[in-house]
XYZ file of C-alpha atoms in Angstrom:
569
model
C -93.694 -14.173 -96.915
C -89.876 -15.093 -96.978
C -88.192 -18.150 -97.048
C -85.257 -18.517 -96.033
C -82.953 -21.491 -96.043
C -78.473 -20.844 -95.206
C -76.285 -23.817 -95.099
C -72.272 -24.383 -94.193
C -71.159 -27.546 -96.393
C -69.191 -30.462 -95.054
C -65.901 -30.672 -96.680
C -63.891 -33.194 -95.387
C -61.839 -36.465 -96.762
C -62.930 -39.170 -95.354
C -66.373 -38.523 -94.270
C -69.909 -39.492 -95.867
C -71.900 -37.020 -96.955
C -74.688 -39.154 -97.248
C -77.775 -38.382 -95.045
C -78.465 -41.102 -93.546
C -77.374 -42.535 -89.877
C -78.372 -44.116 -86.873
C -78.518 -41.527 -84.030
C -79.995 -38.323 -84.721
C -80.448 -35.262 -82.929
C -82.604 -32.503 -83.262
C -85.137 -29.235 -81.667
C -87.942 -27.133 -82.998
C -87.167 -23.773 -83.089
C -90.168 -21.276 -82.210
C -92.243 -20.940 -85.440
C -94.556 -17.915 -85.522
C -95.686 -18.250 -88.842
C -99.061 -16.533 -89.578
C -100.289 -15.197 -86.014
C -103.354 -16.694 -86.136
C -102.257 -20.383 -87.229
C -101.899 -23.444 -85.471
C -98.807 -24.868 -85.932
C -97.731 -28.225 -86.356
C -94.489 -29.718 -86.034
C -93.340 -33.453 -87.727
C -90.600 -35.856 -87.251
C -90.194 -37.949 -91.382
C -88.564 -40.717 -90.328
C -88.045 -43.310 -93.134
C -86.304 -46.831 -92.768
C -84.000 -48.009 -95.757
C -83.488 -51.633 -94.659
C -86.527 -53.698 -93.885
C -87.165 -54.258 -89.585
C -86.059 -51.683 -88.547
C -86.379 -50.125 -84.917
C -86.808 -46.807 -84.529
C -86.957 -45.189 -80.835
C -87.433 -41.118 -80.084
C -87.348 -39.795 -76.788
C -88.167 -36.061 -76.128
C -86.516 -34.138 -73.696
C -82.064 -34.442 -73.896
C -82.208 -35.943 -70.109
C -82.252 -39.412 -72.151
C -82.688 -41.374 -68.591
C -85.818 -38.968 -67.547
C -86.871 -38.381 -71.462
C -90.475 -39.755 -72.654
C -89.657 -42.702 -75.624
C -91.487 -43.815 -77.823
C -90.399 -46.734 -80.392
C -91.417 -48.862 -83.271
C -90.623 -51.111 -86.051
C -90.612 -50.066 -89.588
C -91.050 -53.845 -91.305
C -90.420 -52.746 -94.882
C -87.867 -50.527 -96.376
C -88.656 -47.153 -97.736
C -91.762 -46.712 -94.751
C -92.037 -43.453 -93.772
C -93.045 -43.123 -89.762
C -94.409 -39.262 -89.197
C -94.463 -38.160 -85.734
C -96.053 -35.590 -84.686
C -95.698 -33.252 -81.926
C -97.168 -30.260 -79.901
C -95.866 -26.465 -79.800
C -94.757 -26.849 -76.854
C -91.690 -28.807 -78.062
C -90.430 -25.495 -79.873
C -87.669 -23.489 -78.274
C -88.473 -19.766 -77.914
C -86.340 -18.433 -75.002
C -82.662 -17.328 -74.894
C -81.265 -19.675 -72.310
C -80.034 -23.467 -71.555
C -83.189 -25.926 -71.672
C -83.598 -29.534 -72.706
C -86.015 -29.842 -75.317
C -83.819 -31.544 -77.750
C -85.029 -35.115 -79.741
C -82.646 -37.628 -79.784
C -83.842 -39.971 -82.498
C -82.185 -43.436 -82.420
C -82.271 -46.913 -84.798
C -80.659 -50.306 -84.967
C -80.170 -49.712 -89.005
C -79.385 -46.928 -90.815
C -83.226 -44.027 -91.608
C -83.406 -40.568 -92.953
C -84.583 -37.909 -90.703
C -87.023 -34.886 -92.260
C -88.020 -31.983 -89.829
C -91.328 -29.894 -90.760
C -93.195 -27.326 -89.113
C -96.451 -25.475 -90.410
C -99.753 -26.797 -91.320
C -101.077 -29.155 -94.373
C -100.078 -28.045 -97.464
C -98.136 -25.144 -96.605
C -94.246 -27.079 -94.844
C -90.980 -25.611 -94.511
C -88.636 -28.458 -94.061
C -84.874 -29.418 -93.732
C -82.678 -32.086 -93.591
C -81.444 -33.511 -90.220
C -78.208 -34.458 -90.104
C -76.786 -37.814 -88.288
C -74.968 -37.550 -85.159
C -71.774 -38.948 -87.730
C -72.062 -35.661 -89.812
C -71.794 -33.359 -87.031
C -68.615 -31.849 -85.396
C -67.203 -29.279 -83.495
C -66.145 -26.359 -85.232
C -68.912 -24.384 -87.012
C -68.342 -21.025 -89.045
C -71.513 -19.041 -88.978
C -73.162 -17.019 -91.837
C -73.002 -13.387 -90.770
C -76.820 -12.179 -91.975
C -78.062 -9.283 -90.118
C -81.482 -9.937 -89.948
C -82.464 -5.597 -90.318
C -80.068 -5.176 -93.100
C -81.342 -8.435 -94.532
C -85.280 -6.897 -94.180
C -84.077 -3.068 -95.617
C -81.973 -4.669 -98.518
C -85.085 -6.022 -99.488
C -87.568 -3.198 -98.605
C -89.643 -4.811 -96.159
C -91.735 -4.910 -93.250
C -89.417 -4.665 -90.113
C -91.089 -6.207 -87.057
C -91.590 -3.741 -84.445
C -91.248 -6.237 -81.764
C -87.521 -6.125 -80.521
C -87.412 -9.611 -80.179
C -87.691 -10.912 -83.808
C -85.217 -8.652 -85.044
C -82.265 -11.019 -84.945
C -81.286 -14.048 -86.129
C -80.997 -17.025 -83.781
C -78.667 -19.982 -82.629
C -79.678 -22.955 -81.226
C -76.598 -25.232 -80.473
C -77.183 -28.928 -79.458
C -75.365 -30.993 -77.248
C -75.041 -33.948 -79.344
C -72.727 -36.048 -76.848
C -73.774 -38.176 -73.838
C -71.430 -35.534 -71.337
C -71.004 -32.536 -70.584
C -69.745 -30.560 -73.434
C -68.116 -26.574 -73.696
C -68.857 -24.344 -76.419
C -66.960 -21.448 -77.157
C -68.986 -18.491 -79.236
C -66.621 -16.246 -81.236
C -67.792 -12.772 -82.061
C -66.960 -9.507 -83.878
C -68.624 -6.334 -83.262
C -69.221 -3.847 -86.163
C -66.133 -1.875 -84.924
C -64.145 -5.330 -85.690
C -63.270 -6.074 -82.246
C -63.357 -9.881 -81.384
C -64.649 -11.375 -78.068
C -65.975 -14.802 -77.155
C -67.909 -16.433 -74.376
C -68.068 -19.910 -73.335
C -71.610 -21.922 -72.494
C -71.423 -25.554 -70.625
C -74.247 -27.667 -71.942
C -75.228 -30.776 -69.924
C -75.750 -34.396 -72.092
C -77.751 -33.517 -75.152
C -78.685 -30.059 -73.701
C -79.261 -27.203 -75.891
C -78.693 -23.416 -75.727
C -80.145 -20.645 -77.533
C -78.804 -17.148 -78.397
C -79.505 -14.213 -80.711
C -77.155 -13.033 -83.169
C -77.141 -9.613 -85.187
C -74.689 -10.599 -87.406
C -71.721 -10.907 -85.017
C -71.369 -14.423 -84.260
C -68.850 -15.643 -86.586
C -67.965 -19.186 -85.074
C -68.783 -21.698 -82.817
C -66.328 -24.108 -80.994
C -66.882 -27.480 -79.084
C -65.379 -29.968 -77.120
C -67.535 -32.556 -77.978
C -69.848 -32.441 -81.166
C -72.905 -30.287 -81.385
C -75.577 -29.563 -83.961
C -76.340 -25.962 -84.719
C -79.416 -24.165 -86.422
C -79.612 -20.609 -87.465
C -82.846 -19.834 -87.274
C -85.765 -17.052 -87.094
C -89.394 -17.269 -86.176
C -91.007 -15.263 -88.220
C -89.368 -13.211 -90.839
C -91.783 -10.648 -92.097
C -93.112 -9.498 -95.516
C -95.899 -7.015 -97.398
C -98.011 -9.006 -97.430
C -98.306 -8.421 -93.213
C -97.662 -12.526 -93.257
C -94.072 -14.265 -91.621
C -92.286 -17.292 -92.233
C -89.989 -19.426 -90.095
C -86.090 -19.646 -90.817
C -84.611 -22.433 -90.227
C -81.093 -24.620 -91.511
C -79.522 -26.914 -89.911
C -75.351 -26.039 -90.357
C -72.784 -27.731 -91.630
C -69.263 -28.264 -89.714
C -66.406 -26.266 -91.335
C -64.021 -28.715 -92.405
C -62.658 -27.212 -95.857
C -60.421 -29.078 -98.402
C -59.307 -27.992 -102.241
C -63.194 -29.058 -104.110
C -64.204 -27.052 -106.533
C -66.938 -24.033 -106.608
C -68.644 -24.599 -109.278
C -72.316 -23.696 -109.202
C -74.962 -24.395 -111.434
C -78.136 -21.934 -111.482
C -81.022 -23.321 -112.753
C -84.082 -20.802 -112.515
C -87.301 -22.810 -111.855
C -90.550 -21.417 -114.206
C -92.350 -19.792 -111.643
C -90.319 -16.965 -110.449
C -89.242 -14.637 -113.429
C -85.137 -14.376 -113.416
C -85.439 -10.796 -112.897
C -86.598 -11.211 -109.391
C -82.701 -12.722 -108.090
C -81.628 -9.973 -105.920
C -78.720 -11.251 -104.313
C -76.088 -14.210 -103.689
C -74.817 -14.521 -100.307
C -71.688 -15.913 -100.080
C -70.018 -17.511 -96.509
C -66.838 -19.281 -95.727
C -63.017 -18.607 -93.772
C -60.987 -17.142 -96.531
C -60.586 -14.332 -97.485
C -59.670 -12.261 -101.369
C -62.254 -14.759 -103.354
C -63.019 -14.470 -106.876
C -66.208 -15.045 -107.714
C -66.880 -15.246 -111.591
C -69.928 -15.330 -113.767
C -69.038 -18.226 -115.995
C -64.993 -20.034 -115.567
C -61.877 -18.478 -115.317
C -61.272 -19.888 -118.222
C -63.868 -17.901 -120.300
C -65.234 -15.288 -117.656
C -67.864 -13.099 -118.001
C -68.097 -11.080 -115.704
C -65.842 -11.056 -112.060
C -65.813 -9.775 -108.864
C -63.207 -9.853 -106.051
C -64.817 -10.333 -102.316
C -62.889 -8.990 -99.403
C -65.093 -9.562 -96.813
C -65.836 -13.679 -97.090
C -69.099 -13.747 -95.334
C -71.514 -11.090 -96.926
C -74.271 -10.573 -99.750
C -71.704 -9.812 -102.580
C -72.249 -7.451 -105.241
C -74.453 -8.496 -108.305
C -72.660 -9.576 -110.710
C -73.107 -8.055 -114.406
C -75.303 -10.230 -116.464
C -76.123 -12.234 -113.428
C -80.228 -12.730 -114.890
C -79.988 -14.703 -117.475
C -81.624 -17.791 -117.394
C -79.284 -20.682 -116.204
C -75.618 -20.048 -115.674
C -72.488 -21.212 -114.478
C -70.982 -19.256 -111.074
C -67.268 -20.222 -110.469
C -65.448 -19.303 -107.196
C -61.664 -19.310 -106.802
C -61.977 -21.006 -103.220
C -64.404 -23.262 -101.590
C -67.377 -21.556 -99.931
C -71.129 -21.795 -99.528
C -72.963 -19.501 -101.897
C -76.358 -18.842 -100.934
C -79.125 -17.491 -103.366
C -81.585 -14.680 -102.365
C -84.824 -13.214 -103.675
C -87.548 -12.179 -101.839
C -89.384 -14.872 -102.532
C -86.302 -17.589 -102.385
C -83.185 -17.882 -100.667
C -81.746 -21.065 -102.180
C -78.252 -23.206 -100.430
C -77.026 -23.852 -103.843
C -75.217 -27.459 -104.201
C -71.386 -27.518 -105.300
C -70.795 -29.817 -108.248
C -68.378 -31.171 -106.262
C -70.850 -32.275 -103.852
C -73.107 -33.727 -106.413
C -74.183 -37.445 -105.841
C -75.909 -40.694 -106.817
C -79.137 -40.648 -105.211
C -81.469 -38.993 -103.366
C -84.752 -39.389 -101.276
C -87.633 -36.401 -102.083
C -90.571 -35.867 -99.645
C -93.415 -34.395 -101.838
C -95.044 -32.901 -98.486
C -98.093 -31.210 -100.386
C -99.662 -31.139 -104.134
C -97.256 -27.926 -104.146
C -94.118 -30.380 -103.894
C -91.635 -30.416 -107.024
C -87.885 -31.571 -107.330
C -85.794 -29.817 -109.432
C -82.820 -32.210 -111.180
C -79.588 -30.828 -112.174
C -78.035 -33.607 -114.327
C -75.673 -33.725 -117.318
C -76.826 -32.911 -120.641
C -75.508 -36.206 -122.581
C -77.181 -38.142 -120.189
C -80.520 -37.223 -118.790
C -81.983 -39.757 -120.165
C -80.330 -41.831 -117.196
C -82.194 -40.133 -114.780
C -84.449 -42.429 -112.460
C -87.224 -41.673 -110.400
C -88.066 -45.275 -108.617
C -87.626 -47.991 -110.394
C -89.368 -46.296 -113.708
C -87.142 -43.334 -115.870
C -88.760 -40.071 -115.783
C -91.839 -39.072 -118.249
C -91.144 -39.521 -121.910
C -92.981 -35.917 -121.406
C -90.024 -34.309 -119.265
C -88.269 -30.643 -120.647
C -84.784 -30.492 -119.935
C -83.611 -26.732 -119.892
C -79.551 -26.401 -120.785
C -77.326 -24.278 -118.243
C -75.854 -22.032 -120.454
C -72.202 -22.237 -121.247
C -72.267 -25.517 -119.268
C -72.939 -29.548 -119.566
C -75.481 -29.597 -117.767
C -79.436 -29.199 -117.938
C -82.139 -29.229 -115.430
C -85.622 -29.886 -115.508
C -88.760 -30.524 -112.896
C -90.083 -33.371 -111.143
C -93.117 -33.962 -109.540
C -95.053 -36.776 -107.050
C -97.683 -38.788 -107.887
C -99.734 -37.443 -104.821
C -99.284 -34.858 -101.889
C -97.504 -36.515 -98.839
C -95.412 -39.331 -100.852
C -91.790 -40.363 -101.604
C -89.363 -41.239 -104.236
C -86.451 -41.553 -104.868
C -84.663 -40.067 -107.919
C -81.197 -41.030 -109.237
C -78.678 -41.733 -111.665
C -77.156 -44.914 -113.205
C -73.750 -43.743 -113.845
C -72.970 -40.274 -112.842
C -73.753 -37.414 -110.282
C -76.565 -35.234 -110.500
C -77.715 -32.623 -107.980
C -81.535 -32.581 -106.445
C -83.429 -29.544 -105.015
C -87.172 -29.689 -103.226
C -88.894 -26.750 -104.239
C -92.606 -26.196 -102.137
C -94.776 -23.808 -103.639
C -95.939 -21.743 -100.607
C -98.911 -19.428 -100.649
C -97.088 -16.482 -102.223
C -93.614 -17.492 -102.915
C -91.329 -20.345 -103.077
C -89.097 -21.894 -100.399
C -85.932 -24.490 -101.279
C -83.710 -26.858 -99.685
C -80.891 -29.821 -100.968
C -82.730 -32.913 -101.329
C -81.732 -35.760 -98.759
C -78.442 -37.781 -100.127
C -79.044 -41.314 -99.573
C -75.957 -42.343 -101.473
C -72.427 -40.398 -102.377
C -71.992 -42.868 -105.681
C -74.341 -43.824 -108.541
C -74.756 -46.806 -109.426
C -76.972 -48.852 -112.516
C -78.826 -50.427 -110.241
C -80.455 -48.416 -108.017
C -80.413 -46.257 -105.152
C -77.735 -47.783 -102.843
C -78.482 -47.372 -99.033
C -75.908 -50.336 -97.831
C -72.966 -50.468 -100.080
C -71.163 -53.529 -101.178
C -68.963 -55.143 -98.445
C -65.874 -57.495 -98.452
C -65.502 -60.388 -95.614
C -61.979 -61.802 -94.710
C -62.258 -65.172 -93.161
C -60.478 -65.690 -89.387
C -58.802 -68.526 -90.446
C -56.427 -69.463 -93.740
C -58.163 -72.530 -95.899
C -57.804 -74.274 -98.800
C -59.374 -72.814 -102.559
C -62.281 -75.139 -101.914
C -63.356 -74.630 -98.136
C -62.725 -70.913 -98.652
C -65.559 -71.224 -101.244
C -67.887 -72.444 -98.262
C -67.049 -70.553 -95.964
C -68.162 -67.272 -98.277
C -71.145 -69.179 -99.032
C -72.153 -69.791 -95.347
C -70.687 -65.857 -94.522
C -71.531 -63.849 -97.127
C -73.398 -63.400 -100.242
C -70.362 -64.433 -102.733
C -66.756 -65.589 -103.228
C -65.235 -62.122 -104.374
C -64.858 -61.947 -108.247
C -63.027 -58.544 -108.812
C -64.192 -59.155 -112.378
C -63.609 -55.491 -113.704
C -61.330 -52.041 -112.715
C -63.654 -50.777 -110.711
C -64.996 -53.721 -108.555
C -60.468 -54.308 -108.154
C -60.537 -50.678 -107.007
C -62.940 -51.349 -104.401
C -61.190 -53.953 -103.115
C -57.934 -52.270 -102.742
C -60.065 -49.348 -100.763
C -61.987 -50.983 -98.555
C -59.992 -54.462 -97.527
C -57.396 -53.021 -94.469
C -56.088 -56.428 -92.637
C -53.352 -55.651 -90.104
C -50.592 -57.910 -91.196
C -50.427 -58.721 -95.117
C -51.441 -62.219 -96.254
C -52.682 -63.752 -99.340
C -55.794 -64.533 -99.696
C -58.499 -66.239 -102.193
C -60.705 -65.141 -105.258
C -63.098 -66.973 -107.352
C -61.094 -67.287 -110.191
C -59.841 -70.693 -111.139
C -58.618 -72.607 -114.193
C -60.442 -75.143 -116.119
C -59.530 -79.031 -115.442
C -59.872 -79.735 -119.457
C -59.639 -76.287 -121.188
C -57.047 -74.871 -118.344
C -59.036 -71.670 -119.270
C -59.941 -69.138 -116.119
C -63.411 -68.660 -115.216
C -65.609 -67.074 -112.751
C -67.052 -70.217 -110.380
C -70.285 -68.983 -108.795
C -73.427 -70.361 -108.191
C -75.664 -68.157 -108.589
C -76.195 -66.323 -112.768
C -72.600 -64.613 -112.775
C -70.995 -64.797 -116.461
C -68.056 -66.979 -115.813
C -66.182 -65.202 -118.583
C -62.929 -63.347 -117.785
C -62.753 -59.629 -119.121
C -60.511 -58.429 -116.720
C -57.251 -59.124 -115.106
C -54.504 -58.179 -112.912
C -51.769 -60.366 -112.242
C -48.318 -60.209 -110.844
C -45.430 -59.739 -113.359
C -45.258 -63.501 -114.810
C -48.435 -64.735 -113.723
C -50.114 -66.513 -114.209
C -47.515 -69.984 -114.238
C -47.971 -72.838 -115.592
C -51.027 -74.689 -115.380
C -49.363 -77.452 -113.050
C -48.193 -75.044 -110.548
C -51.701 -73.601 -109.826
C -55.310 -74.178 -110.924
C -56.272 -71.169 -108.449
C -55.854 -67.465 -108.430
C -54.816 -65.621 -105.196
C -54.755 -61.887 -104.202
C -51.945 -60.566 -102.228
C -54.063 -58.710 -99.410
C -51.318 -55.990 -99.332
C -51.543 -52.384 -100.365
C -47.455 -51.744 -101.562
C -48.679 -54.705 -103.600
C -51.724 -53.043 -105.228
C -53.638 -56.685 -104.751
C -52.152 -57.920 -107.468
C -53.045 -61.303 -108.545
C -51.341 -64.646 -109.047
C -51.883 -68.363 -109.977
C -51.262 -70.840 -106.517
C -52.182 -74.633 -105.716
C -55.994 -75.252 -104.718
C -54.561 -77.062 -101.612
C -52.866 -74.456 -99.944
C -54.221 -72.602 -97.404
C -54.575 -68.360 -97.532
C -57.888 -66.409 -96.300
C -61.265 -66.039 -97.668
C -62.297 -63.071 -99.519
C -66.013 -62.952 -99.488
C -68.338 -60.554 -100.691
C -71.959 -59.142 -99.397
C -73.503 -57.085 -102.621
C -74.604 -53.695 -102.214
C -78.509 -52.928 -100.802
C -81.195 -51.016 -102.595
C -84.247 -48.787 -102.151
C -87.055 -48.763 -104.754
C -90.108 -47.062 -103.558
């Protein structure tokens, strides 16, 4: 049995890459599996904030679809729906047996199919992740079986890859599919796809891009990708949209215990560039290098390429794809390491593998709790970072495993009945932070109306959690990044001098030190004592926020503060 598991990374300024959302859409590709199995398909839908309403309606005619809804009253509760195989797309053609799954706060959305104790799984991505430009991994599904001397199915139909493209908007929406034959000539075809419609088409390799008017989801897919063992397994990733900025390729390969390094066979590597380098170790201090001319292949194995736990650098962003016959892993950029991440252990066979740096595993979290005082951490050679396995408490339960202070990366690794399948873990949150997983980040409120020091100070306590106290670098930062008003104004902090002492202090009410570490005033500030008691923040970027001393009296806007929300399972 193969697993399989290709995926196109996001790159793009500007846009989470966080996992979570509030409309979701989604299909279940025909799974074949083992031919005499019953198989069963699942919906993981888990709620981050607590009351929150979740409704899914089958079938993309919304207005004619069959919902069904319900309210998730605690955060971190997992709702699993479960569905028939009748859901599962199996024909080439237009059809509307898409899942549009919708919330009035922000869930996580895990797609399975199989049976207990033996799930293949992925990730499904929010409507807010999507787009409408997708560049399509180029695997040829009989060069894929022969490169890996196996079984090749003799029914016609399974030997290609598949496509199922989503209509994620509520209109009609045109999608263009680009193609090159093996001669190199190009050719494309356009599909119309009613309101969250979807279309499915086989591809042997020649689809190399997908364009739409309005934004789609796309899985590449197979239904049962054979083996020796006279057994199949489903393919199935949900793509990414190809928007590509300057992040760096830098892939760590950790190499879990139980599959011997000798088995890798191959790294697939996919992206739209062209002459990439692709090193074993840094340019800096390379190993061993290749040069790719054709951007969307299995490369050549690179010299050296089994040892245990290395360091692959690429001279241009792309997604690089690791295959065995028993494993083909979507290996996560360090540049698209993050904070936090949720982990499904769907069976007793459930592990997460942590990639985290060396000087500081002992930051690692799993829950509230750090990991077992028990835990190996393996070094990736030549690197600074080290991995190491984690696993559940029980088959079918969650957790959530992060760091206080810097990025780590997070695999789910499911021990199948003969080999292993592996997929990113879901990102809950971009940015770590000490105190937990954040699933609502930390938001600033500026008041309607300008008020004195004093009623300002209400008004944040009626409107918010806080008067904002940008009471170190990074909490000023944040301010500067998130506060956009469309005129400049000034506006008020907590900060404020002492009547006796004319010190500055933090004034709170709730256990905030009202000591002042940090400061950034204006050139000059702050004056004198009896031309300001109060400190004010000039709400204007080409000002950089800068601070300055101003009587209590006058009147400027409210800067108020909600603090960031957290998941602890």
């Amino acid at each position: 049995m193969l697993a399989v598991l290709l995926t196109i990374f996001m790159f793009s300024q500007g846009l989470s890459l966080e996992d979570q959302g509030r409309t979701f859409i989604t299909a279940f590709p025909e799974n074949i599996a083992y031919f005499h199995q019953k198989v069963l398909n699942y919906l993981k839908i888990t709620c981050l904030l607590d009351y929150t309403e979740v409704t899914i309606t089958y079938v993309g005619e919304v207005d004619e679809g069959i919902s069904t809804r319900r309210v998730l009253d605690k955060a971190g509760v997992t709702w699993t729906w479960s569905l028939t195989k009748e859901v599962e797309v199996s024909q080439f053609k237009t059809s509307n047996k898409s899942i549009l799954i919708s919330s009035n706060q922000n869930v996580t959305v895990l797609s399975m199919s199989g049976w207990p104790g033996r799930f293949l799984s992925h990730v499904v991505q929010p409507i807010g992740n999507l787009g409408t430009v997708y560049h399509v991994p180029t695997l040829n599904y009989t060069k894929l079986v022969a490169s890996f001397d196996l079984m090749l199915n003799p029914d016609t139909r399974y030997n290609s890859f598949r496509l199922l493209i989503i209509n994620a908007a509520n209109q009609s929406n045109k999608v263009t599919i680009k193609q090159v034959n093996k001669q190199g000539g190009r050719s494309e075809f356009n599909q119309t796809l009613d309101k969250y419609n979807l279309f499915q088409l086989p591809t042997y390799g020649e689809v190399t891009e997908i364009n739409a008017t309005e934004k789609i989801a796309v899985m590449f897919t197979h239904p049962c990708f054979d083996s020796r063992s006279c057994s199949c397994n489903m393919v199935l990733n949900q793509l990414r949209p190809t928007k590509l900025v300057n992040l760096s390729s830098r892939f760590y390969i950790p190499f879990h215990a139980s599959y011997p390094t000798t088995s890798i066979k191959q790294l697939f590597l996919t992206t739209n560039q062209l002459n990439i380098s692709v090193v074993n170790g840094t340019f800096q201090n390379a190993g061993f290098e290749v040069n790719v001319i054709n951007s969307t292949d299995i490369l050549p194995l690179l010299p050296g390429f089994n040892k245990p736990s290395q360091l692959i650098t690429i001279s241009k962003t792309v997604s690089l794809t690791l295959i065995s016959p028993g494993l083909i892993l979507d290996l996560i950029p360090e540049s698209l390491f993050a904070g936090c991440y949720l982990v499904h252990f769907n069976s007793l066979n459930s592990e997460a593998l942590v990639l985290a740096q060396t000087s500081s595993t002992d930051s690692v979290r799993m829950n509230a709790a750090g990991l077992p005082h028990t835990t190996k951490w393996t070094v990736v050679n030549g690197t600074r970072f080290s991995w190491t396995i984690v696993r559940g408490n029980a088959a079918d339960t969650s957790a959530t495993i992060w760091h206080t202070d810097s990025m780590i990366g997070v695999y789910v690794i499911e021990k199948l009945e003969y080999n292993i399948y592996g997929r990113a873990a879901i990102v809950l949150s971009d940015e770590p932070d000490p105190k937990g997983c954040v699933v609502t980040p930390g938001t600033f409120v500026i008041g309607d109306e300008e008020l004195n020091w004093f009623w300002s100070r209400k008004y944040c306590q009626v409107h918010s959690d806080h008067f904002a106290r940008p009471f170190h670098e990074q909490f000023q930062n944040k301010m500067v990044l998130n506060i956009t008003v469309p005129t400049p104004v000034e506006g008020w902090i907590s900060l404020r001098r002492d009547l006796l002492t004319r010190e500055w202090y933090w004034r709170s009410e709730d256990n905030f030190s009202p000591q002042v570490n940090f400061t950034y005033w204006e050139q000059g500030q702050p004056d004198v004592p009896e031309k300001g008691l109060c400190a004010s923040v000039s709400l204007d970027p080409a000002k950089t926020f800068k601070w300055k001393s101003a009587r209590c009296c006058s009147k400027k806007k409210p800067v108020c503060y909600n603090n960031p929300k957290y998941l602890m399972l």
